[in-house]
Short mmCIF file of C-alpha atoms and ligand atoms in Angstrom, two decimals:
data_model
loop_
_atom_site.label_atom_id
_atom_site.label_comp_id
_atom_site.label_asym_id
_atom_site.label_seq_id
_atom_site.Cartn_x
_atom_site.Cartn_y
_atom_site.Cartn_z
CA MET A 114 126.39 129.25 122.83
CA SER A 115 123.05 130.20 124.24
CA ASP A 116 121.49 128.53 127.23
CA THR A 117 118.73 126.05 126.51
CA PRO A 118 115.53 127.79 127.49
CA ALA A 119 113.47 126.05 130.12
CA ASP A 120 110.34 126.08 127.98
CA LEU A 121 110.74 124.51 124.55
CA PRO A 122 108.01 124.15 121.98
CA THR A 123 106.36 120.76 122.43
CA PRO A 124 104.49 118.78 119.79
CA ARG A 125 100.95 117.55 120.39
CA SER A 126 100.87 114.63 122.82
CA ASN A 127 99.80 112.19 120.09
CA VAL A 128 102.94 113.00 118.11
CA LEU A 129 105.12 111.65 120.92
CA ALA A 130 103.17 108.39 120.70
CA ILE A 131 103.74 107.81 116.96
CA PRO A 132 105.30 104.38 116.48
CA ALA A 133 108.48 104.27 114.40
CA TYR A 134 108.26 102.97 110.83
CA VAL A 135 110.78 100.21 110.29
CA PRO A 136 111.97 100.43 106.67
CA GLY A 137 113.19 97.37 104.78
CA LYS A 138 116.90 96.91 105.39
CA PRO A 139 119.40 97.00 102.54
CA PRO A 140 121.20 93.67 102.09
CA THR A 141 124.50 93.01 103.87
CA ALA A 142 127.26 92.89 101.23
CA ARG A 143 128.51 89.30 100.80
CA PRO A 144 131.65 89.03 98.61
CA GLY A 145 131.03 86.67 95.68
CA LEU A 146 127.28 86.51 96.32
CA THR A 147 124.58 88.60 94.65
CA SER A 148 122.38 90.05 97.36
CA TYR A 149 118.62 90.47 97.04
CA LYS A 150 116.35 92.86 98.93
CA LEU A 151 113.08 91.06 99.56
CA SER A 152 112.02 93.20 102.49
CA SER A 153 109.94 96.02 100.94
CA ASN A 154 107.68 94.32 98.36
CA GLU A 155 109.41 96.20 95.59
CA ASN A 156 109.08 95.19 91.94
CA PRO A 157 112.31 93.50 90.76
CA PHE A 158 111.72 94.72 87.19
CA PRO A 159 112.95 98.15 86.06
CA PRO A 160 110.41 100.82 85.08
CA LEU A 161 108.19 99.87 82.11
CA PRO A 162 109.21 100.67 78.49
CA GLY A 163 109.15 104.39 77.73
CA VAL A 164 108.95 105.41 81.39
CA LEU A 165 112.58 106.47 81.80
CA GLU A 166 112.32 108.57 78.63
CA ALA A 167 109.14 110.29 79.87
CA ALA A 168 110.65 110.89 83.29
CA THR A 169 113.89 112.21 81.81
CA ALA A 170 112.01 114.62 79.56
CA ALA A 171 110.21 115.94 82.65
CA VAL A 172 113.54 116.37 84.45
CA ALA A 173 114.48 119.04 81.87
CA HIS A 174 111.85 121.30 83.45
CA LEU A 175 112.83 120.96 87.09
CA ASN A 176 113.01 124.74 87.43
CA ARG A 177 109.19 124.77 87.10
CA TYR A 178 106.56 123.71 89.60
CA PRO A 179 104.62 120.63 88.57
CA ASP A 180 101.09 120.94 87.22
CA MET A 181 99.35 121.30 90.58
CA GLY A 182 96.18 119.86 89.12
CA SER A 183 98.01 116.79 87.70
CA THR A 184 95.62 117.32 84.77
CA ASP A 185 97.12 114.81 82.34
CA LEU A 186 97.50 112.13 85.01
CA TYR A 187 93.86 112.55 86.08
CA ALA A 188 92.79 112.25 82.44
CA ALA A 189 94.88 109.10 81.93
CA LEU A 190 93.60 107.49 85.14
CA GLY A 191 90.01 108.41 84.37
CA ALA A 192 90.28 106.78 80.95
CA HIS A 193 92.05 103.73 82.35
CA LEU A 194 89.48 103.13 85.11
CA ASP A 195 86.47 104.43 83.18
CA VAL A 196 85.53 106.87 85.94
CA PRO A 197 85.02 110.65 85.75
CA THR A 198 88.09 112.51 86.98
CA ASP A 199 86.12 114.05 89.86
CA HIS A 200 86.16 110.52 91.36
CA LEU A 201 89.95 110.60 91.66
CA ALA A 202 92.58 112.04 93.98
CA VAL A 203 96.26 111.55 93.29
CA ALA A 204 98.82 111.77 96.07
CA THR A 205 102.38 111.04 97.11
CA GLY A 206 101.86 107.29 97.24
CA SER A 207 98.92 105.57 98.81
CA VAL A 208 100.54 106.12 102.19
CA GLY A 209 100.05 109.83 101.53
CA LEU A 210 96.36 109.12 100.91
CA LEU A 211 96.04 107.30 104.22
CA TYR A 212 97.36 110.31 106.11
CA GLN A 213 94.99 112.57 104.18
CA LEU A 214 92.00 110.31 104.82
CA VAL A 215 92.56 109.97 108.55
CA GLY A 216 93.45 113.64 108.89
CA ALA A 217 90.36 114.74 106.97
CA TYR A 218 87.81 112.42 108.60
CA CYS A 219 89.00 111.93 112.20
CA ASP A 220 89.00 114.37 115.07
CA PRO A 221 91.42 113.54 117.90
CA GLY A 222 90.00 110.54 119.76
CA ASP A 223 87.95 109.29 116.83
CA GLU A 224 88.46 105.66 116.02
CA VAL A 225 89.84 103.81 113.02
CA VAL A 226 89.15 100.08 112.81
CA HIS A 227 91.74 98.00 110.99
CA ALA A 228 93.02 94.44 110.98
CA TRP A 229 96.22 93.43 112.73
CA ARG A 230 98.75 92.37 111.81
CA SER A 231 98.40 94.51 108.74
CA PHE A 232 100.23 97.37 107.02
CA GLU A 233 102.66 99.03 109.42
CA ALA A 234 101.80 102.51 108.16
CA TYR A 235 98.25 102.34 109.60
CA PRO A 236 99.08 102.82 113.30
CA ILE A 237 101.53 105.58 112.35
CA ALA A 238 99.05 107.47 110.18
CA LEU A 239 96.38 107.23 112.89
CA ALA A 240 98.64 108.42 115.67
CA THR A 241 99.76 111.35 113.54
CA SER A 242 96.19 112.64 113.48
CA GLY A 243 95.46 111.81 117.11
CA ALA A 244 92.98 109.13 116.03
CA VAL A 245 92.70 105.92 118.01
CA GLY A 246 93.28 102.56 116.37
CA ARG A 247 90.97 99.62 117.00
CA ALA A 248 93.16 96.76 115.82
CA VAL A 249 91.17 93.59 115.16
CA PRO A 250 93.24 90.37 115.15
CA LEU A 251 93.44 88.44 111.89
CA LEU A 252 92.01 84.95 111.66
CA ALA A 253 94.50 82.10 112.12
CA ASP A 254 94.91 81.77 108.34
CA GLY A 255 95.96 85.41 107.93
CA ARG A 256 92.59 86.65 106.61
CA HIS A 257 90.67 89.66 107.89
CA ASP A 258 88.06 88.83 110.52
CA LEU A 259 85.47 91.05 108.88
CA GLY A 260 82.74 89.97 111.31
CA ALA A 261 84.82 91.09 114.27
CA MET A 262 85.77 94.26 112.43
CA ALA A 263 82.10 95.12 111.89
CA ASP A 264 81.48 94.36 115.60
CA ALA A 265 84.32 96.76 116.52
CA ILE A 266 82.60 99.73 114.86
CA GLY A 267 81.29 102.08 117.52
CA GLU A 268 79.95 105.60 118.04
CA ARG A 269 83.37 107.15 117.48
CA THR A 270 84.43 105.07 114.49
CA ARG A 271 84.95 107.27 111.46
CA VAL A 272 87.10 105.07 109.24
CA VAL A 273 87.57 101.32 108.64
CA VAL A 274 90.54 100.08 106.64
CA VAL A 275 90.34 96.82 104.70
CA CYS A 276 93.77 95.81 103.40
CA THR A 277 93.33 93.40 100.51
CA PRO A 278 95.52 91.52 99.79
CA ASN A 279 96.65 91.92 103.38
CA ASN A 280 100.22 93.06 103.88
CA PRO A 281 102.05 91.11 105.34
CA THR A 282 100.04 87.84 105.46
CA GLY A 283 98.85 87.65 101.83
CA PRO A 284 95.17 86.59 101.60
CA ALA A 285 92.68 88.76 99.70
CA VAL A 286 89.12 89.57 100.72
CA THR A 287 86.53 88.20 98.28
CA GLN A 288 83.74 90.26 96.74
CA ALA A 289 81.16 88.19 98.65
CA GLU A 290 82.97 88.86 101.94
CA LEU A 291 83.29 92.56 101.21
CA ASP A 292 79.60 92.85 100.25
CA ALA A 293 78.51 91.12 103.47
CA PHE A 294 80.80 93.41 105.46
CA LEU A 295 79.61 96.61 103.78
CA ALA A 296 76.01 95.64 104.52
CA ARG A 297 76.91 95.87 108.22
CA VAL A 298 78.88 99.16 108.12
CA PRO A 299 76.92 102.38 108.78
CA THR A 300 77.12 104.72 105.78
CA ARG A 301 78.59 107.48 108.00
CA VAL A 302 81.76 105.35 108.34
CA LEU A 303 84.32 105.66 105.56
CA VAL A 304 85.54 102.28 104.33
CA VAL A 305 89.04 102.49 102.88
CA VAL A 306 89.84 99.49 100.69
CA ASP A 307 93.63 99.47 100.41
CA GLU A 308 94.26 97.82 97.04
CA ALA A 309 98.01 98.36 96.82
CA TYR A 310 98.42 94.86 95.35
CA VAL A 311 95.20 94.63 93.32
CA GLU A 312 97.04 93.79 90.08
CA PHE A 313 98.47 90.61 91.68
CA VAL A 314 95.14 89.08 92.76
CA ARG A 315 94.23 85.78 91.09
CA SER A 316 91.38 84.62 93.33
CA ASP A 317 88.08 82.98 92.36
CA ASP A 318 86.00 85.90 93.62
CA PRO A 319 88.18 89.01 93.24
CA ILE A 320 86.91 92.39 94.37
CA ASP A 321 85.70 94.74 91.65
CA GLY A 322 86.76 97.85 93.51
CA VAL A 323 85.34 100.42 91.11
CA ALA A 324 81.93 98.71 90.98
CA THR A 325 81.93 98.45 94.78
CA MET A 326 82.79 102.14 95.09
CA ARG A 327 79.97 103.01 92.67
CA ALA A 328 77.49 101.04 94.78
CA HIS A 329 78.61 102.51 98.13
CA ALA A 330 79.12 106.25 98.64
CA ASN A 331 81.25 105.57 101.75
CA VAL A 332 83.82 103.36 99.98
CA VAL A 333 87.19 104.73 98.87
CA LEU A 334 89.82 102.67 97.05
CA THR A 335 93.49 103.45 97.44
CA ARG A 336 95.92 102.23 94.79
CA THR A 337 99.54 102.82 93.94
CA PHE A 338 102.14 102.90 91.19
CA SER A 339 104.69 101.55 93.69
CA LYS A 340 104.10 97.82 93.32
CA ALA A 341 102.86 96.40 90.00
CA TYR A 342 104.05 99.43 88.03
CA GLY A 343 107.45 99.49 89.72
CA LEU A 344 107.58 103.19 90.60
CA ALA A 345 108.09 102.95 94.38
CA GLY A 346 110.86 105.54 94.21
CA LEU A 347 108.65 108.22 92.66
CA ARG A 348 105.84 108.31 95.24
CA VAL A 349 102.58 108.35 93.35
CA GLY A 350 99.27 106.73 94.20
CA TYR A 351 95.59 107.51 93.76
CA ALA A 352 92.22 107.16 95.40
CA VAL A 353 88.97 106.28 93.63
CA ALA A 354 85.91 107.54 95.48
CA HIS A 355 82.66 109.44 95.20
CA PRO A 356 83.23 113.09 94.25
CA GLU A 357 82.68 114.41 97.81
CA VAL A 358 85.36 112.13 99.24
CA ALA A 359 87.76 112.69 96.32
CA ALA A 360 87.34 116.46 96.63
CA THR A 361 88.05 116.26 100.37
CA LEU A 362 91.24 114.36 99.66
CA ARG A 363 92.36 116.94 97.13
CA VAL A 364 91.61 119.81 99.55
CA VAL A 365 93.92 118.40 102.22
CA SER A 366 96.67 117.29 99.83
CA LEU A 367 100.16 118.71 99.98
CA PRO A 368 100.38 121.41 97.29
CA PHE A 369 102.60 120.24 94.40
CA GLY A 370 103.20 116.95 96.24
CA VAL A 371 103.23 114.76 93.12
CA SER A 372 106.25 115.88 91.12
CA ALA A 373 106.20 116.47 87.38
CA VAL A 374 108.60 113.53 86.99
CA ALA A 375 106.21 111.28 88.91
CA GLN A 376 103.22 112.47 86.88
CA ALA A 377 105.04 111.83 83.58
CA ALA A 378 106.26 108.40 84.69
CA ALA A 379 102.80 107.37 85.92
CA ILE A 380 101.16 108.41 82.63
CA ALA A 381 103.80 106.53 80.59
CA SER A 382 103.34 103.48 82.85
CA LEU A 383 99.57 103.44 82.38
CA ALA A 384 100.14 103.32 78.62
CA GLU A 385 102.06 100.04 79.03
CA GLN A 386 99.28 97.80 80.36
CA GLU A 387 100.33 94.75 78.36
CA ALA A 388 103.93 94.90 79.52
CA MET A 389 102.80 95.51 83.09
CA VAL A 390 100.44 92.52 83.06
CA ALA A 391 103.16 90.30 81.53
CA ARG A 392 105.52 91.20 84.36
CA VAL A 393 102.88 90.74 87.02
CA ASP A 394 102.02 87.35 85.48
CA GLU A 395 105.68 86.40 85.77
CA LEU A 396 105.74 87.45 89.43
CA VAL A 397 102.49 85.57 90.07
CA ALA A 398 104.09 82.45 88.55
CA ARG A 399 107.12 82.88 90.84
CA ARG A 400 104.77 83.38 93.79
CA GLY A 401 103.03 80.09 92.96
CA HIS A 402 106.40 78.34 92.71
CA LEU A 403 107.46 79.74 96.10
CA LEU A 404 104.15 78.90 97.74
CA ALA A 405 104.17 75.32 96.44
CA GLY A 406 107.81 74.82 97.40
CA LEU A 407 107.40 76.21 100.91
CA ARG A 408 104.23 74.23 101.55
CA ALA A 409 105.95 71.06 100.30
CA GLN A 410 108.63 71.73 102.93
CA GLY A 411 105.86 71.82 105.55
CA TRP A 412 105.55 75.58 106.08
CA PRO A 413 101.93 76.63 106.79
CA VAL A 414 102.02 79.50 104.29
CA PRO A 415 98.65 81.28 103.91
CA ASP A 416 97.18 82.07 100.52
CA ALA A 417 99.42 84.64 98.80
CA GLN A 418 97.62 87.19 96.60
CA GLY A 419 100.21 90.00 96.70
CA ASN A 420 103.85 90.06 95.57
CA PHE A 421 105.02 88.42 98.80
CA VAL A 422 104.66 85.27 100.88
CA TRP A 423 104.28 84.90 104.65
CA LEU A 424 106.00 82.42 106.93
CA PRO A 425 104.08 82.37 110.21
CA PHE A 426 106.05 82.27 113.48
CA PRO A 427 103.25 83.01 115.97
CA GLY A 428 104.57 83.63 119.48
CA GLU A 429 108.13 82.84 118.39
CA PRO A 430 110.06 86.12 118.26
CA ALA A 431 113.45 84.41 118.52
CA ALA A 432 112.69 82.02 115.65
CA THR A 433 111.41 84.93 113.55
CA LEU A 434 114.71 86.74 113.96
CA ALA A 435 116.72 83.53 113.52
CA PHE A 436 115.06 82.97 110.15
CA ALA A 437 115.83 86.54 109.07
CA ALA A 438 119.46 86.08 110.16
CA ALA A 439 119.75 82.80 108.23
CA ALA A 440 118.34 84.51 105.13
CA ASP A 441 120.79 87.39 105.55
CA GLU A 442 123.67 84.89 105.69
CA ALA A 443 122.47 83.62 102.31
CA GLY A 444 122.37 87.14 100.86
CA ILE A 445 118.66 87.81 101.05
CA VAL A 446 116.97 90.40 103.22
CA VAL A 447 113.47 89.53 104.40
CA ARG A 448 111.12 91.38 106.75
CA PRO A 449 110.73 89.82 110.19
CA PHE A 450 107.82 90.82 112.42
CA PRO A 451 109.04 89.27 115.66
CA GLY A 452 106.46 86.95 117.17
CA ASP A 453 104.20 87.04 114.11
CA GLY A 454 106.16 85.88 111.08
CA VAL A 455 108.42 86.73 108.19
CA ARG A 456 107.33 88.45 105.00
CA ILE A 457 109.31 87.67 101.86
CA SER A 458 108.83 89.63 98.64
CA VAL A 459 108.62 87.80 95.33
CA GLY A 460 111.72 89.11 93.59
CA GLU A 461 114.21 87.85 91.03
CA ALA A 462 113.92 84.19 89.92
CA GLU A 463 117.30 83.42 91.51
CA ALA A 464 116.19 85.11 94.74
CA CYS A 465 113.12 82.84 94.91
CA GLU A 466 115.34 79.75 94.61
CA ARG A 467 117.50 81.05 97.41
CA VAL A 468 114.46 81.60 99.61
CA LEU A 469 113.46 77.96 99.07
CA ALA A 470 116.97 76.78 99.94
CA VAL A 471 117.12 78.89 103.12
CA ALA A 472 113.65 77.76 104.20
CA ALA A 473 114.51 74.08 103.62
CA ALA A 474 117.76 74.38 105.57
CA PHE A 475 115.97 76.19 108.41
CA ARG A 476 113.48 73.36 108.82
CA GLY A 477 116.11 70.65 108.46
C1 LIG B 240 103.17 99.13 99.66
C2 LIG B 240 101.84 99.41 100.22
C3 LIG B 240 101.20 100.62 99.95
C4 LIG B 240 101.79 101.54 98.95
O1 LIG B 240 102.45 102.56 99.45
P1 LIG B 240 102.91 103.77 98.53
O2 LIG B 240 102.87 104.88 99.48
O3 LIG B 240 101.92 103.93 97.42
O4 LIG B 240 104.27 103.41 98.04
C5 LIG B 240 99.94 100.84 100.46
N1 LIG B 240 99.33 99.92 101.20
C6 LIG B 240 99.89 98.75 101.45
C7 LIG B 240 99.15 97.73 102.23
C8 LIG B 240 101.17 98.47 101.00
O5 LIG B 240 101.75 97.30 101.28
#
């Protein structure tokens, strides 16, 4: 055994400050009770028709590197969105895109404005690049405070993230709200519209992301195959942006990051729009059922536009954890954010009924 040298390599100081990502827990096994994982906003449906076959065919060529240019996936996405392929950048999930965006546009000490509470990956991605987060509190009803976010933009702000629908609280930004916000953001600031749940939005004034991107050279949309398309395990997402931004994202991407299996599965999934929409409609119906049931029990649940609902527990960390423990006893795993609330994914029909039963018992 060698002695430990006195001087070890040390990572950059910002790396030591990266907050830990808390993944959704697997359910505790309960004999005689089917368990449900409602802690990671996963799609309860299996991959869409034809996807397993396409993925399996790609598996036969695992001795080869994937198409580094993801040529066929770019073509399929371009056709689906009606944008030229130079407006696209695919990546290892939309979380991968976030890292690329912050890394490409922020020097250490530059600022990223985002709402809070919002997606847990934001503070981690920022810290990884040495950027500084300017977290702007949500409004009491779980919506972004876009006025305060515009006010928070300063000399050093390079990126603003708008998470719509907001994970974990649920409300979506409207087109009118986004337009008013963009009118206040300097064009030198990149506005990332995180549309991970765009397929689930059923609001009166939904955002037309592609049209918004076309109208604003500083807007980039991030989307994913992880949620509506049910491919969370394969890690594939994409950005839609002006060619300069899309090219920047491709330059800083991990070479061969999106596997051939992921590319094949994403292409096959895009071809199944009708089946995808039917499943999302079913989940939206379950979401409405959950929302109505929880509100009838007296829970102040905010508008839910993603594939999850939010039970607020502001300033009550013990109650947050008590709810999660009660759910676990009933065989469902939810995501507690102590002192803020509990996020519950819209999963299997039976799982939704169990959520309602647990929530009723908790209030009673
Ligand atoms: C789930 C989620 C993503 C998607 O992440 P992937 O890396 O594509 O799996 C992105 N943004 C938000 C807000 C999410 O909740």
